[in-house]
């Protein structure tokens, strides 16, 4: 070694995307990382395409949905509604994470607490920052009396994607018991969730049982999540491409049949003014949609794996994974900021779905991408794991505390997704299943829940020898 030069650090210790990519374990499933990034990226693109801002004769701006303006485009949701893939990926990752922690021999309560914190740290920290920034901004605008039509709409719309965070929180919380069911019954556990989702729709549509439809927030999404457990055990690939092909064909045929027979709508996302939505609450049609998507992406596993073996491609996936949640949280803020700038500069906004509107789409998306990049640069550090301060160990019997924390986070995040950040001083409320929730109450629940989840881990205890 030459004098004055420090020894080269191993790749795992160096910082940067290249070092992380080089340090990737040989057994890591890179396709899962690609699916995580691709699913969130598709959702972002879909939201950017669907946002349609118009200005009336009085200069008041309103945000509509392109799919409502042009219903012929609703079949695109069968490609753009890709959240089932993200939840499928979550099931795979949660199974591996829980089993890894279980092999360390933690007792039940501590194992549950450690699992929740490990899975939620990178999710809740950027989410809490987003809530804090938007909450403070919305309150300041209201106190200054500067709230207008677009700012009010923005304060409501930017919170809507938080529903995904809430559902994901529930999946993490239910992973341990559902994983035990999976390990005992395998495909039977998945089949039971599918049957429960179908039964809910029968009770809802055929028998008119009230409120039963909300159970499908659990049954539909947890069924897709359960497929991730099956993939973690290698059961989706046990017979080559037969199982993925069967899932894709069965799911697609089921979705087409249900939509054709009714009462399920064509769109796989919620539409303004619709009496029935496939999304909220989820329906059996959305579950079938999820099955065909999971089957389809599994059919592409081989070609994608060969592509991901290329160092440059893998570095791109690693880089995107490091900021994916931050970009997801802030992408609507970016798009609405672009529209706000256009309105401030008095740039004419063509009617949605017209030729002029489509001509502006590439420019708007490019501008939204640039603004999102700036927001990611500002907030990405909150998505990174906390700097290591020595090994952490869950405190004794902290499982109940962690469960309470994730429940409060779930209530707060879902509540905010419905009520938004507008009207903080007026006490505006929204109905979350059967509970009225206001924005201040939702923020408080989310923050307290987050602190409880963070609190379940403390410094490692020194063992006497």
Short mmCIF file of N, CA, C and O in Angstrom, two decimals, residues 315-397:
data_model
loop_
_atom_site.label_atom_id
_atom_site.label_comp_id
_atom_site.label_asym_id
_atom_site.label_seq_id
_atom_site.Cartn_x
_atom_site.Cartn_y
_atom_site.Cartn_z
N UNK A 315 -28.34 -1.47 -10.66
CA UNK A 315 -28.05 -0.22 -9.95
C UNK A 315 -29.24 0.72 -10.02
O UNK A 315 -29.55 1.43 -9.05
N UNK A 316 -29.91 0.76 -11.15
CA UNK A 316 -31.10 1.61 -11.28
C UNK A 316 -32.20 1.18 -10.33
O UNK A 316 -32.87 2.02 -9.71
N UNK A 317 -32.40 -0.14 -10.19
CA UNK A 317 -33.42 -0.65 -9.27
C UNK A 317 -33.06 -0.32 -7.83
O UNK A 317 -33.91 0.09 -7.03
N UNK A 318 -31.79 -0.49 -7.48
CA UNK A 318 -31.34 -0.18 -6.12
C UNK A 318 -31.56 1.30 -5.81
O UNK A 318 -32.04 1.67 -4.73
N UNK A 319 -31.20 2.17 -6.75
CA UNK A 319 -31.38 3.60 -6.54
C UNK A 319 -32.85 3.96 -6.36
O UNK A 319 -33.21 4.73 -5.47
N UNK A 320 -33.70 3.38 -7.20
CA UNK A 320 -35.14 3.68 -7.12
C UNK A 320 -35.75 3.17 -5.83
O UNK A 320 -36.60 3.83 -5.22
N UNK A 321 -35.31 1.99 -5.37
CA UNK A 321 -35.84 1.45 -4.12
C UNK A 321 -35.52 2.33 -2.93
O UNK A 321 -36.28 2.37 -1.96
N UNK A 322 -34.41 3.04 -2.99
CA UNK A 322 -34.02 3.88 -1.87
C UNK A 322 -34.88 5.11 -1.69
O UNK A 322 -34.85 5.73 -0.62
N UNK A 323 -35.65 5.48 -2.71
CA UNK A 323 -36.46 6.71 -2.63
C UNK A 323 -37.91 6.47 -3.01
O UNK A 323 -38.69 7.42 -3.11
N UNK A 324 -38.29 5.21 -3.23
CA UNK A 324 -39.61 4.92 -3.80
C UNK A 324 -40.75 5.42 -2.92
O UNK A 324 -41.71 6.02 -3.41
N UNK A 325 -40.66 5.21 -1.60
CA UNK A 325 -41.75 5.62 -0.73
C UNK A 325 -41.83 7.14 -0.64
O UNK A 325 -42.92 7.72 -0.61
N UNK A 326 -40.68 7.81 -0.60
CA UNK A 326 -40.69 9.28 -0.56
C UNK A 326 -41.32 9.84 -1.83
O UNK A 326 -42.14 10.77 -1.78
N UNK A 327 -40.96 9.29 -2.99
CA UNK A 327 -41.54 9.75 -4.25
C UNK A 327 -43.04 9.50 -4.27
O UNK A 327 -43.82 10.35 -4.73
N UNK A 328 -43.47 8.35 -3.77
CA UNK A 328 -44.90 8.04 -3.74
C UNK A 328 -45.67 9.04 -2.88
O UNK A 328 -46.75 9.52 -3.26
N UNK A 329 -45.13 9.36 -1.73
CA UNK A 329 -45.82 10.27 -0.81
C UNK A 329 -45.97 11.68 -1.40
O UNK A 329 -46.98 12.35 -1.17
N UNK A 330 -44.98 12.12 -2.17
CA UNK A 330 -44.94 13.52 -2.61
C UNK A 330 -45.33 13.71 -4.07
O UNK A 330 -45.34 14.86 -4.54
N UNK A 331 -45.68 12.65 -4.80
CA UNK A 331 -45.89 12.83 -6.24
C UNK A 331 -47.12 13.66 -6.57
O UNK A 331 -47.12 14.42 -7.54
N UNK A 332 -48.18 13.56 -5.76
CA UNK A 332 -49.36 14.39 -6.02
C UNK A 332 -49.10 15.84 -5.65
O UNK A 332 -49.62 16.76 -6.30
N UNK A 333 -48.31 16.07 -4.62
CA UNK A 333 -47.90 17.43 -4.29
C UNK A 333 -47.19 18.07 -5.48
O UNK A 333 -47.43 19.23 -5.82
N UNK A 334 -46.32 17.28 -6.11
CA UNK A 334 -45.59 17.79 -7.28
C UNK A 334 -46.52 18.12 -8.43
O UNK A 334 -46.43 19.20 -9.04
N UNK A 335 -47.44 17.21 -8.75
CA UNK A 335 -48.34 17.46 -9.87
C UNK A 335 -49.24 18.66 -9.62
O UNK A 335 -49.45 19.51 -10.51
N UNK A 336 -49.78 18.77 -8.42
CA UNK A 336 -50.64 19.92 -8.12
C UNK A 336 -49.83 21.21 -8.09
O UNK A 336 -50.34 22.28 -8.44
N UNK A 337 -48.56 21.11 -7.70
CA UNK A 337 -47.69 22.28 -7.78
C UNK A 337 -47.46 22.73 -9.21
O UNK A 337 -47.43 23.94 -9.50
N UNK A 338 -47.33 21.78 -10.12
CA UNK A 338 -47.18 22.11 -11.54
C UNK A 338 -48.44 22.80 -12.05
O UNK A 338 -48.37 23.83 -12.74
N UNK A 339 -49.60 22.26 -11.71
CA UNK A 339 -50.85 22.89 -12.14
C UNK A 339 -50.99 24.28 -11.52
O UNK A 339 -51.47 25.22 -12.16
N UNK A 340 -50.59 24.43 -10.25
CA UNK A 340 -50.65 25.74 -9.62
C UNK A 340 -49.77 26.76 -10.33
O UNK A 340 -50.16 27.92 -10.50
N UNK A 341 -48.58 26.32 -10.75
CA UNK A 341 -47.69 27.22 -11.48
C UNK A 341 -48.28 27.60 -12.83
O UNK A 341 -48.20 28.77 -13.26
N UNK A 342 -48.91 26.65 -13.51
CA UNK A 342 -49.54 26.95 -14.80
C UNK A 342 -50.65 27.98 -14.63
O UNK A 342 -50.80 28.90 -15.46
N UNK A 343 -51.45 27.81 -13.56
CA UNK A 343 -52.53 28.77 -13.32
C UNK A 343 -51.97 30.14 -12.97
O UNK A 343 -52.48 31.17 -13.42
N UNK A 344 -50.90 30.17 -12.15
CA UNK A 344 -50.31 31.45 -11.77
C UNK A 344 -49.72 32.18 -12.97
O UNK A 344 -49.77 33.41 -13.05
N UNK A 345 -49.18 31.41 -13.92
CA UNK A 345 -48.60 32.00 -15.12
C UNK A 345 -49.63 32.24 -16.22
O UNK A 345 -49.28 32.68 -17.32
N UNK A 346 -50.89 31.92 -15.90
CA UNK A 346 -52.01 32.09 -16.83
C UNK A 346 -51.81 31.30 -18.14
O UNK A 346 -52.16 31.75 -19.22
N UNK A 347 -51.24 30.14 -17.99
CA UNK A 347 -51.12 29.24 -19.15
C UNK A 347 -52.48 28.60 -19.39
O UNK A 347 -53.08 28.05 -18.47
N UNK A 348 -53.02 28.68 -20.60
CA UNK A 348 -54.33 28.09 -20.87
C UNK A 348 -54.33 26.58 -20.62
O UNK A 348 -53.39 25.88 -21.02
N UNK A 349 -55.37 26.10 -19.95
CA UNK A 349 -55.51 24.67 -19.70
C UNK A 349 -56.62 24.13 -20.61
O UNK A 349 -57.79 24.47 -20.42
N UNK A 350 -56.28 23.32 -21.60
CA UNK A 350 -57.31 22.78 -22.49
C UNK A 350 -58.28 21.87 -21.74
O UNK A 350 -57.99 21.38 -20.65
N UNK A 351 -59.43 21.65 -22.34
CA UNK A 351 -60.40 20.74 -21.75
C UNK A 351 -59.80 19.33 -21.71
O UNK A 351 -59.15 18.90 -22.66
N UNK A 352 -60.01 18.60 -20.60
CA UNK A 352 -59.44 17.25 -20.49
C UNK A 352 -59.87 16.34 -21.64
O UNK A 352 -61.00 16.43 -22.14
N UNK A 353 -58.95 15.49 -22.06
CA UNK A 353 -59.15 14.48 -23.10
C UNK A 353 -59.23 15.05 -24.51
O UNK A 353 -59.46 14.31 -25.45
N UNK A 354 -59.02 16.36 -24.66
CA UNK A 354 -58.97 16.93 -26.01
C UNK A 354 -57.54 16.81 -26.56
O UNK A 354 -56.60 16.48 -25.83
N UNK A 355 -57.38 17.11 -27.83
CA UNK A 355 -56.06 17.04 -28.44
C UNK A 355 -55.05 17.94 -27.77
O UNK A 355 -53.90 17.56 -27.54
N UNK A 356 -55.48 19.17 -27.44
CA UNK A 356 -54.58 20.10 -26.77
C UNK A 356 -54.17 19.61 -25.40
O UNK A 356 -53.03 19.79 -24.96
N UNK A 357 -55.12 18.96 -24.70
CA UNK A 357 -54.82 18.43 -23.37
C UNK A 357 -53.76 17.33 -23.46
O UNK A 357 -52.80 17.32 -22.69
N UNK A 358 -53.94 16.41 -24.41
CA UNK A 358 -52.98 15.33 -24.57
C UNK A 358 -51.62 15.86 -25.00
O UNK A 358 -50.58 15.31 -24.62
N UNK A 359 -51.61 16.93 -25.78
CA UNK A 359 -50.34 17.51 -26.21
C UNK A 359 -49.55 18.06 -25.03
O UNK A 359 -48.31 18.08 -25.04
N UNK A 360 -50.26 18.51 -23.97
CA UNK A 360 -49.58 19.05 -22.78
C UNK A 360 -49.11 17.95 -21.82
O UNK A 360 -48.28 18.21 -20.94
N UNK A 361 -49.64 16.74 -21.97
CA UNK A 361 -49.33 15.67 -21.02
C UNK A 361 -47.84 15.43 -20.85
O UNK A 361 -47.32 15.38 -19.71
N UNK A 362 -47.05 15.25 -21.93
CA UNK A 362 -45.61 15.00 -21.73
C UNK A 362 -44.92 16.13 -20.98
O UNK A 362 -44.04 15.87 -20.13
N UNK A 363 -45.31 17.38 -21.24
CA UNK A 363 -44.69 18.50 -20.55
C UNK A 363 -45.06 18.52 -19.07
O UNK A 363 -44.21 18.78 -18.21
N UNK A 364 -46.33 18.24 -18.78
CA UNK A 364 -46.76 18.23 -17.38
C UNK A 364 -46.07 17.10 -16.60
O UNK A 364 -45.64 17.29 -15.46
N UNK A 365 -45.95 15.94 -17.23
CA UNK A 365 -45.31 14.82 -16.55
C UNK A 365 -43.83 15.08 -16.35
O UNK A 365 -43.26 14.77 -15.29
N UNK A 366 -43.19 15.68 -17.34
CA UNK A 366 -41.77 16.02 -17.19
C UNK A 366 -41.58 17.03 -16.06
O UNK A 366 -40.64 16.90 -15.25
N UNK A 367 -42.46 18.03 -15.99
CA UNK A 367 -42.36 19.02 -14.92
C UNK A 367 -42.63 18.38 -13.56
O UNK A 367 -41.94 18.66 -12.57
N UNK A 368 -43.64 17.51 -13.49
CA UNK A 368 -43.95 16.83 -12.23
C UNK A 368 -42.80 15.93 -11.80
O UNK A 368 -42.50 15.81 -10.60
N UNK A 369 -42.15 15.29 -12.75
CA UNK A 369 -40.99 14.45 -12.43
C UNK A 369 -39.87 15.29 -11.83
O UNK A 369 -39.24 14.90 -10.84
N UNK A 370 -39.63 16.46 -12.41
CA UNK A 370 -38.58 17.34 -11.90
C UNK A 370 -38.90 17.83 -10.49
O UNK A 370 -38.02 17.85 -9.61
N UNK A 371 -40.15 18.23 -10.26
CA UNK A 371 -40.53 18.71 -8.93
C UNK A 371 -40.46 17.57 -7.91
O UNK A 371 -40.01 17.75 -6.77
N UNK A 372 -40.90 16.38 -8.32
CA UNK A 372 -40.81 15.22 -7.43
C UNK A 372 -39.36 14.94 -7.06
O UNK A 372 -39.05 14.62 -5.91
N UNK A 373 -38.46 15.06 -8.04
CA UNK A 373 -37.03 14.84 -7.77
C UNK A 373 -36.51 15.83 -6.73
O UNK A 373 -35.72 15.46 -5.84
N UNK A 374 -36.97 17.08 -6.81
CA UNK A 374 -36.56 18.08 -5.82
C UNK A 374 -37.10 17.72 -4.44
O UNK A 374 -36.39 17.84 -3.43
N UNK A 375 -38.34 17.28 -4.38
CA UNK A 375 -38.93 16.90 -3.10
C UNK A 375 -38.24 15.66 -2.53
O UNK A 375 -38.02 15.56 -1.31
N UNK A 376 -37.90 14.73 -3.39
CA UNK A 376 -37.18 13.55 -2.94
C UNK A 376 -35.81 13.94 -2.38
O UNK A 376 -35.38 13.43 -1.33
N UNK A 377 -35.12 14.85 -3.06
CA UNK A 377 -33.83 15.31 -2.57
C UNK A 377 -33.94 15.95 -1.19
O UNK A 377 -33.05 15.81 -0.35
N UNK A 378 -35.07 16.62 -0.96
CA UNK A 378 -35.26 17.30 0.33
C UNK A 378 -35.63 16.33 1.46
O UNK A 378 -35.23 16.55 2.61
N UNK A 379 -36.38 15.27 1.12
CA UNK A 379 -36.93 14.42 2.18
C UNK A 379 -36.43 12.98 2.17
O UNK A 379 -36.84 12.20 3.04
N UNK A 380 -35.57 12.62 1.25
CA UNK A 380 -35.17 11.22 1.13
C UNK A 380 -34.45 10.69 2.38
O UNK A 380 -34.51 9.49 2.67
N UNK A 381 -33.77 11.55 3.13
CA UNK A 381 -33.01 11.06 4.28
C UNK A 381 -33.92 10.42 5.32
O UNK A 381 -33.45 9.60 6.13
N UNK A 382 -35.20 10.78 5.34
CA UNK A 382 -36.11 10.19 6.32
C UNK A 382 -36.51 8.77 5.94
O UNK A 382 -37.06 8.06 6.78
N UNK A 383 -36.25 8.38 4.70
CA UNK A 383 -36.57 7.03 4.29
C UNK A 383 -35.44 6.06 4.60
O UNK A 383 -35.63 4.85 4.59
N UNK A 384 -34.27 6.59 4.88
CA UNK A 384 -33.13 5.74 5.19
C UNK A 384 -33.24 5.21 6.61
O UNK A 384 -33.74 5.91 7.50
N UNK A 385 -32.79 4.01 6.85
CA UNK A 385 -32.81 3.48 8.22
C UNK A 385 -31.98 4.36 9.14
O UNK A 385 -31.03 5.01 8.71
N UNK A 386 -32.39 4.41 10.39
CA UNK A 386 -31.66 5.23 11.37
C UNK A 386 -30.22 4.74 11.48
O UNK A 386 -29.92 3.56 11.34
N UNK A 387 -29.33 5.69 11.72
CA UNK A 387 -27.92 5.32 11.87
C UNK A 387 -27.77 4.35 13.03
O UNK A 387 -28.40 4.47 14.08
N UNK A 388 -26.94 3.38 12.81
CA UNK A 388 -26.77 2.34 13.82
C UNK A 388 -26.17 2.93 15.10
O UNK A 388 -25.16 3.63 15.06
N UNK A 389 -26.80 2.64 16.19
CA UNK A 389 -26.28 3.08 17.48
C UNK A 389 -26.03 1.85 18.37
O UNK A 389 -26.27 1.85 19.55
N UNK A 390 -25.59 0.78 17.76
CA UNK A 390 -25.44 -0.48 18.46
C UNK A 390 -26.69 -1.30 18.29
O UNK A 390 -27.74 -0.81 17.86
N UNK A 391 -26.66 -2.57 18.59
CA UNK A 391 -27.80 -3.45 18.40
C UNK A 391 -28.98 -3.05 19.25
O UNK A 391 -28.83 -2.63 20.39
N UNK A 392 -30.18 -3.13 18.67
CA UNK A 392 -31.40 -2.80 19.41
C UNK A 392 -32.12 -4.08 19.79
O UNK A 392 -32.07 -5.07 19.08
N UNK A 393 -32.77 -4.03 20.89
CA UNK A 393 -33.46 -5.21 21.38
C UNK A 393 -34.81 -4.80 21.93
O UNK A 393 -34.92 -3.88 22.73
N UNK A 394 -35.91 -5.47 21.51
CA UNK A 394 -37.22 -5.11 22.03
C UNK A 394 -37.28 -5.30 23.54
O UNK A 394 -36.72 -6.24 24.08
N UNK A 395 -37.96 -4.41 24.22
CA UNK A 395 -38.12 -4.54 25.65
C UNK A 395 -39.07 -5.69 25.96
O UNK A 395 -39.91 -6.06 25.15
N UNK A 396 -38.95 -6.24 27.12
CA UNK A 396 -39.77 -7.38 27.52
C UNK A 396 -41.26 -7.04 27.44
O UNK A 396 -41.70 -5.97 27.87
N UNK A 397 -42.03 -7.95 26.87
CA UNK A 397 -43.49 -7.82 26.77
C UNK A 397 -43.92 -6.55 26.07
O UNK A 397 -44.91 -5.92 26.44
#
